[in-house]
Coordinates of C-alpha atoms and ligand atoms in Angstrom, one line a residue:
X14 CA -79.6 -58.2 151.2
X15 CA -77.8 -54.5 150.6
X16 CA -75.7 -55.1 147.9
X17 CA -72.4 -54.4 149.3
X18 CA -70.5 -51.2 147.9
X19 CA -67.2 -52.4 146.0
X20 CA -64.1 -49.8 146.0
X21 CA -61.6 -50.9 144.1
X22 CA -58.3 -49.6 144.3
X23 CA -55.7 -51.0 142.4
X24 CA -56.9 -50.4 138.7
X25 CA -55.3 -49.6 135.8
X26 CA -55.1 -47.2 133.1
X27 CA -52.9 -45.8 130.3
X28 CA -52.5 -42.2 129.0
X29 CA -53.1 -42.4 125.6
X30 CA -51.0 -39.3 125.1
X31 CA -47.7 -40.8 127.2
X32 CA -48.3 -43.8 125.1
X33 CA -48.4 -42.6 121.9
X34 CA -45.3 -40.0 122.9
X35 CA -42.7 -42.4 124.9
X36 CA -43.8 -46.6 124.4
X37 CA -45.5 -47.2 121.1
X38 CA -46.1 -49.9 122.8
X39 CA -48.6 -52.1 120.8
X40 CA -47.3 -55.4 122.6
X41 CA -49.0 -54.9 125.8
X42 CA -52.1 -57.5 124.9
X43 CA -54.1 -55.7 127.5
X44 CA -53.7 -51.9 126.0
X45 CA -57.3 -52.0 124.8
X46 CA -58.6 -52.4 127.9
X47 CA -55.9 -50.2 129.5
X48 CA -56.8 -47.3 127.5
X49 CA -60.5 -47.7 127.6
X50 CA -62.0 -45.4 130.1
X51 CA -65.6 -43.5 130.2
X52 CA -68.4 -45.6 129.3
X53 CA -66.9 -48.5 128.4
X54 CA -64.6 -48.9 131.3
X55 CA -67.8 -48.1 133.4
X56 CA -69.6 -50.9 131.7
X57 CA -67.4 -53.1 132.7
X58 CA -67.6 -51.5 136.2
X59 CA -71.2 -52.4 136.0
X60 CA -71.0 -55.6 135.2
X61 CA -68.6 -56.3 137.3
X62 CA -70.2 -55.0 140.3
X63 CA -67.4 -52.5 140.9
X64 CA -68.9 -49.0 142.2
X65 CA -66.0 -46.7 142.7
X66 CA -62.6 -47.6 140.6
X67 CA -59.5 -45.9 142.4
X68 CA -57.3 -45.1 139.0
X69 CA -53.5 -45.5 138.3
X70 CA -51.4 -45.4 135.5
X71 CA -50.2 -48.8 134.5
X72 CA -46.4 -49.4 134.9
X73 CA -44.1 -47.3 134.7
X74 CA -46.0 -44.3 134.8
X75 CA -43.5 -41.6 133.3
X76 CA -40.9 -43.0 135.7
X77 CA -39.0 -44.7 132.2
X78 CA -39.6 -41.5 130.2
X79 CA -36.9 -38.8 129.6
X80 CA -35.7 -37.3 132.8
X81 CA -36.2 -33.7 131.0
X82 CA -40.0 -34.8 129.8
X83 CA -40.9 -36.1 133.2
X84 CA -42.3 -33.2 135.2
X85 CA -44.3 -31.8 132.7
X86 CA -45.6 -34.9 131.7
X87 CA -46.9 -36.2 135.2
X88 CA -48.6 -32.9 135.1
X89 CA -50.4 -33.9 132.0
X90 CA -51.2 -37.2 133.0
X91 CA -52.6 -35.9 136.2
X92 CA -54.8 -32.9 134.4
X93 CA -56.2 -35.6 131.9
X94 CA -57.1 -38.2 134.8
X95 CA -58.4 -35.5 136.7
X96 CA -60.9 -34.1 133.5
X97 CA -62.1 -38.3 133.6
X98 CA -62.6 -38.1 137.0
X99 CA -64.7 -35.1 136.9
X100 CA -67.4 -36.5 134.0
X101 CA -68.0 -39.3 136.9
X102 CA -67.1 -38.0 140.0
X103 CA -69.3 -40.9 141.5
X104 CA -67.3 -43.3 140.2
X105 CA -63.6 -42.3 139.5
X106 CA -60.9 -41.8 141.9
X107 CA -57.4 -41.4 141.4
X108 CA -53.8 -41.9 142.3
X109 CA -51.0 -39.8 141.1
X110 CA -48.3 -40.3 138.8
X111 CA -45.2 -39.1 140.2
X112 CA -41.8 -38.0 138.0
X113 CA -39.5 -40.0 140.7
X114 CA -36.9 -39.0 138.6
X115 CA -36.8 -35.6 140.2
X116 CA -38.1 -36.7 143.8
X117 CA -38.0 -32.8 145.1
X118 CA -40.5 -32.1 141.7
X119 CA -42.4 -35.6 142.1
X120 CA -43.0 -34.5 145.9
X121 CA -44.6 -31.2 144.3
X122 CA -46.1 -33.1 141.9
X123 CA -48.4 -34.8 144.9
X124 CA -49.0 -31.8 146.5
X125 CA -50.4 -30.5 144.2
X126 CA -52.3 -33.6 142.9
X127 CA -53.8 -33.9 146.6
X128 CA -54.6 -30.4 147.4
X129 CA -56.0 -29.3 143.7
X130 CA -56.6 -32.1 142.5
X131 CA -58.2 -34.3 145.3
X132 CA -56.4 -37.1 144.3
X133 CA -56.2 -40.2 146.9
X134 CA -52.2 -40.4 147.0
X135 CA -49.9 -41.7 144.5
X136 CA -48.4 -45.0 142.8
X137 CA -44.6 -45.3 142.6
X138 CA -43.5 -48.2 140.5
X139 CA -40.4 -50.6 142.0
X140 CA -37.7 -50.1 141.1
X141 CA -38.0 -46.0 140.1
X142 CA -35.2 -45.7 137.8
X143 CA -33.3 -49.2 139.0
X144 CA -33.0 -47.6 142.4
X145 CA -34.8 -48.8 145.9
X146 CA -37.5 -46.8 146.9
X147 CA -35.6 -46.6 150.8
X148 CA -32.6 -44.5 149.3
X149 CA -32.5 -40.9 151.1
X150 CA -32.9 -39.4 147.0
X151 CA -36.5 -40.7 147.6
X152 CA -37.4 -39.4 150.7
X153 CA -38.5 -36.1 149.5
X154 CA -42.1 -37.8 148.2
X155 CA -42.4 -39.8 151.9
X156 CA -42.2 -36.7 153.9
X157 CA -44.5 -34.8 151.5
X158 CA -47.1 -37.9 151.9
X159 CA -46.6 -37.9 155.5
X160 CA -47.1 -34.3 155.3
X161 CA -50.1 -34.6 153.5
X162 CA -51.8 -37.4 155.5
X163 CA -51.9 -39.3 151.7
X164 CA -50.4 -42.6 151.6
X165 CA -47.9 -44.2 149.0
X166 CA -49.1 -47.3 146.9
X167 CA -46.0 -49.1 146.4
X168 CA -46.9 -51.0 143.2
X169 CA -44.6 -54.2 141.5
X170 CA -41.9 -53.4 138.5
X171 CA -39.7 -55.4 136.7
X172 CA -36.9 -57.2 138.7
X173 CA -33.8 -55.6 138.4
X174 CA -31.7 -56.6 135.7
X175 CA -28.7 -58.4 137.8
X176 CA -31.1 -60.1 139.4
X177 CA -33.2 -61.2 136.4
X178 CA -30.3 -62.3 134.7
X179 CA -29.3 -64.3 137.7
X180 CA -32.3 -66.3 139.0
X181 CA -35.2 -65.6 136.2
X182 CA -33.4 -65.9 132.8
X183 CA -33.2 -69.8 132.3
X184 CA -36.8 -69.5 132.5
X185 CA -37.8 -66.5 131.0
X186 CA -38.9 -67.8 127.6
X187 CA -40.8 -70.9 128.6
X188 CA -42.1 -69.2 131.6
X189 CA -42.0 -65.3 131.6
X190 CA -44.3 -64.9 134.3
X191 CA -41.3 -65.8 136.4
X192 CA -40.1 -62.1 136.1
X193 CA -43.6 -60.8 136.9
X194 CA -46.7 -61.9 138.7
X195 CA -45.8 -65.1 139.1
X196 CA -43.0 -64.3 140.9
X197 CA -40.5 -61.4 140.5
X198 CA -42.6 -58.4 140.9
X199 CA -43.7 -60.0 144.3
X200 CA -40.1 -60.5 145.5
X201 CA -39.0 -57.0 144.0
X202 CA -42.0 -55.5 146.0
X203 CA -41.7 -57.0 148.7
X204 CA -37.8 -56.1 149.4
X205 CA -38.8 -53.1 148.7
X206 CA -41.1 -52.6 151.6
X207 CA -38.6 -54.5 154.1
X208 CA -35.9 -51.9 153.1
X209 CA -37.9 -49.5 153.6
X210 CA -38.4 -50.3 156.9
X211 CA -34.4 -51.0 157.4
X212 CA -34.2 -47.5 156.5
X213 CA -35.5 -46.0 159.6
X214 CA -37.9 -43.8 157.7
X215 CA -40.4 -44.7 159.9
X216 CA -38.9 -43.6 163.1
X217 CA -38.4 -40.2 160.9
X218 CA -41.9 -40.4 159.6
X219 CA -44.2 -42.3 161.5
X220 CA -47.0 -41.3 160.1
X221 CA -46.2 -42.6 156.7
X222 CA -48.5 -44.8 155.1
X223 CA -47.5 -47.3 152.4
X224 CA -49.9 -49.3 150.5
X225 CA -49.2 -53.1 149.1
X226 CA -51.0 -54.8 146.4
X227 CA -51.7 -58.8 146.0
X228 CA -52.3 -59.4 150.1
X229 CA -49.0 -57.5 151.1
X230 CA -45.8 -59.2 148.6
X231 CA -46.3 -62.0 150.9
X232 CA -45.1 -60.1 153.7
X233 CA -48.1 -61.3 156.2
X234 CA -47.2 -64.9 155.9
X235 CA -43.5 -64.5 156.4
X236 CA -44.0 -61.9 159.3
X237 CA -43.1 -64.2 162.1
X238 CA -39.7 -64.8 160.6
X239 CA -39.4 -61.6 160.1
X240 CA -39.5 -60.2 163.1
X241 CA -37.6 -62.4 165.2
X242 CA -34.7 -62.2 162.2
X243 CA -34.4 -58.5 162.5
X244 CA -35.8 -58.1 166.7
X245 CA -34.8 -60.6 169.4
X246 CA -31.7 -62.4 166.9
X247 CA -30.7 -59.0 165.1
X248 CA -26.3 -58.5 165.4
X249 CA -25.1 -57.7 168.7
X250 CA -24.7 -53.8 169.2
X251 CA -27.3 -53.5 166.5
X252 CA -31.2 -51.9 167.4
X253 CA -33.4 -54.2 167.0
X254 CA -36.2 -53.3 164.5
X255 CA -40.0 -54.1 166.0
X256 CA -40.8 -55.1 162.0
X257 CA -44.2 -56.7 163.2
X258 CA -45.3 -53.6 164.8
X259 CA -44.4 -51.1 161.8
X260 CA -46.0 -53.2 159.7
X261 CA -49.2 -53.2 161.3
X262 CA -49.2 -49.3 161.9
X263 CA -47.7 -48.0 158.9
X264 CA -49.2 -50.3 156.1
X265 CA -52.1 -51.0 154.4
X266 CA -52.7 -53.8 152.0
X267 CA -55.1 -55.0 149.5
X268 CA -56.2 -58.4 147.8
X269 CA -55.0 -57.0 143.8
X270 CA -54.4 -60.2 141.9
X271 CA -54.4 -62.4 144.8
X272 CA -58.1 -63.8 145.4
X273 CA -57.0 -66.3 148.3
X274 CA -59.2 -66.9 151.2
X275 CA -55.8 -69.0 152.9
X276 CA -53.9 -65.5 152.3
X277 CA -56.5 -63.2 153.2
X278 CA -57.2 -65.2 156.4
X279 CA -53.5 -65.2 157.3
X280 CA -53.6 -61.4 156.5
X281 CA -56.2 -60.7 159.1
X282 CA -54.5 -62.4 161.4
X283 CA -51.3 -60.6 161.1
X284 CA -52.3 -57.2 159.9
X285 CA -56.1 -57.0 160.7
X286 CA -59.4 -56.4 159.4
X287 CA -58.7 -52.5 159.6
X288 CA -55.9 -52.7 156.9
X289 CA -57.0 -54.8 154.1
X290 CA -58.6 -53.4 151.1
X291 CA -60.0 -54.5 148.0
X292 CA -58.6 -53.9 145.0
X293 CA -58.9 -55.9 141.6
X294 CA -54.9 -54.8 139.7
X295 CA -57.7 -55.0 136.6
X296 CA -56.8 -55.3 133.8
X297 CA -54.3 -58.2 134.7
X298 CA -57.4 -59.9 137.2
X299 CA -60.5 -60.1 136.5
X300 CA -62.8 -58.0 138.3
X301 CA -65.7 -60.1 138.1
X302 CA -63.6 -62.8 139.9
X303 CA -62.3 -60.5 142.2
X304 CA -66.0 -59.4 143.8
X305 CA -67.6 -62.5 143.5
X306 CA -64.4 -63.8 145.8
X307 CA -64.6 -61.1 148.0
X308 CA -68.2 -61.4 148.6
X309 CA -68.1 -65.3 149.0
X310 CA -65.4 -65.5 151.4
X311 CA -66.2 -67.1 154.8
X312 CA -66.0 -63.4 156.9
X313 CA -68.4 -61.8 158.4
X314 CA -71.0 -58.9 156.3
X315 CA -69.4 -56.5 158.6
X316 CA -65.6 -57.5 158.0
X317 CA -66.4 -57.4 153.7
X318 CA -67.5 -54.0 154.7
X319 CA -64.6 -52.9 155.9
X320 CA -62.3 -54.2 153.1
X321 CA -64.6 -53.4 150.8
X322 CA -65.4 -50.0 150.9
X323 CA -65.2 -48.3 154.7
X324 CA -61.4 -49.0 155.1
X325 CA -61.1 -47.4 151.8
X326 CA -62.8 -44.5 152.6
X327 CA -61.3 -43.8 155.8
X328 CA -58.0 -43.9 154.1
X329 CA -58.2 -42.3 151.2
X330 CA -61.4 -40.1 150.5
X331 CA -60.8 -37.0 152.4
Ligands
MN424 MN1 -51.2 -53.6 139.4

């Protein structure tokens, strides 16, 4: 059989110059990995099965960095992934890093990175300076995306810290994964998308196209609830909000970190086979165990086409 071709479009990187300048990390266990690119990232590729890798900068970007460093350095970030991208064009896509903290700039910023660049879109990190992504201060990048027919990967942060101090910190030591994959980024991400459509941006935009890692926050399974919350028993006086049917127009999702053929089926049932798209969120998933999922789950050749590569490419390679 044709081996299938595998985009994958949730996959990280860091900078090694924003590292070294602004985190001196050293305590992310994965940085090696993270900062690996070229041939030993494509080995892994290889191996893995993987044929195109969709980049972005692991969180936060230069969202956390010095309001007065941020601009310039998103432009550096985007220069260097574009010069990686270039010595494998066949294998290397990208998504921009945006300065949010200057959403007029960061809106530039993707212009600039789609049109010169040929970047894919961008990835904002939740929450972009402890602020929702719906607040109007944001709304500069949406239009610009809209604008550009590019969509927005909205991609986990760290819970906000009222609310990890409130539900997460009794658990944090024995169990940090509360705060992040194994729960809080998922909750974080996914109020993030519901405000979003609160907001009425898409009424203003409705073109705009937002992205979701890990099978959509969750969002698909609780969709029902959802919409009749917010439609048929919303307040009195108060429009009712069709969430069901911006969902299915205005985003996209993909199966980062989330390798379930229960939530993937329940995903094509309320989203469809036209909006899911693979993605690994390597380094923190395997990628391995991501394809080999993907390619044994019980959908047809033709549907692990589409999430594999053709919905991929209708959305983001221009
Ligand atoms: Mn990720």
């Amino acid at each position: 059989m044709k081996k299938i071709e595998i985009i994958a479009i949730e996959e990280h990187y860091i900078d090694a110059e924003i590292n070294k300048k602004f985190y001196k990390s050293g305590g992310n266990k994965l940085e090696s990995k993270l900062l690996s690119l070229g041939e030993k990232r494509l080995q892994h590729m290889d191996e893995s099965n993987i044929d195109i890798q969709i980049l972005s900068h692991n969180h936060p970007g230069v969202q956390n960095i010095p309001n007065k460093y941020a601009v310039k350095a998103a432009e550096d970030v985007n220069n260097r992934l574009l010069d990686l991208i270039q010595l494998y064009p066949n294998r290397f896509r990208g998504f921009a890093t945006l300065p949010t903290q200057h959403p007029e700039k960061a809106a530039d910023e993707l212009e600039r990175a789609v049109k010169d660049l040929g970047f894919c879109g961008a990835m904002i990190h939740g929450m972009p300076n402890g602020k929702f992504v719906d607040e109007i201060y944001f709304w500069p990048i949406f239009e610009r995306a809209e604008e550009l027919d590019v969509p927005i990967y909205l991609h986990p942060g760290l819970p906000h810290k009222v609310v990890t101090e409130t539900y997460y910190k009794k658990y944090l030591e024995t169990h940090p994964m509360i705060l992040t994959a194994g729960w809080g980024f998922t909750f974080e991400t996914a109020t993030s998308a519901l405000r979003l459509i609160l907001s009425g941006i898409f009424n203003k935009l409705p073109k705009l196209k937002i992205i979701l890692g890990h099978m959509g926050e969750g969002l698909p399974f609780l969709l029902w609830r959802i919409n009749t919350s917010f439609g048929e028993r919303a307040v009195p006086g108060v429009e009712k909000i069709n969430i069901k049917s911006i969902f299915q127009k205005n985003f996209y999702i993909t199966t980062s970190g989330n390798f379930s053929d229960a939530a993937l089926k329940a995903s094509l049932m309320e989203i469809g086979i036209e909006k899911i798209l693979f993605a690994v969120d390597y380094p923190y998933n395997e990628s391995k165990r991501g394809v080999d999922w993907i390619l044994n789950t019980t959908i047809s050749q033709k549907d692990k086409n589409k999430i594999c590569n053709l919905n991929s490419r209708k959305l983001l390679f221009k």
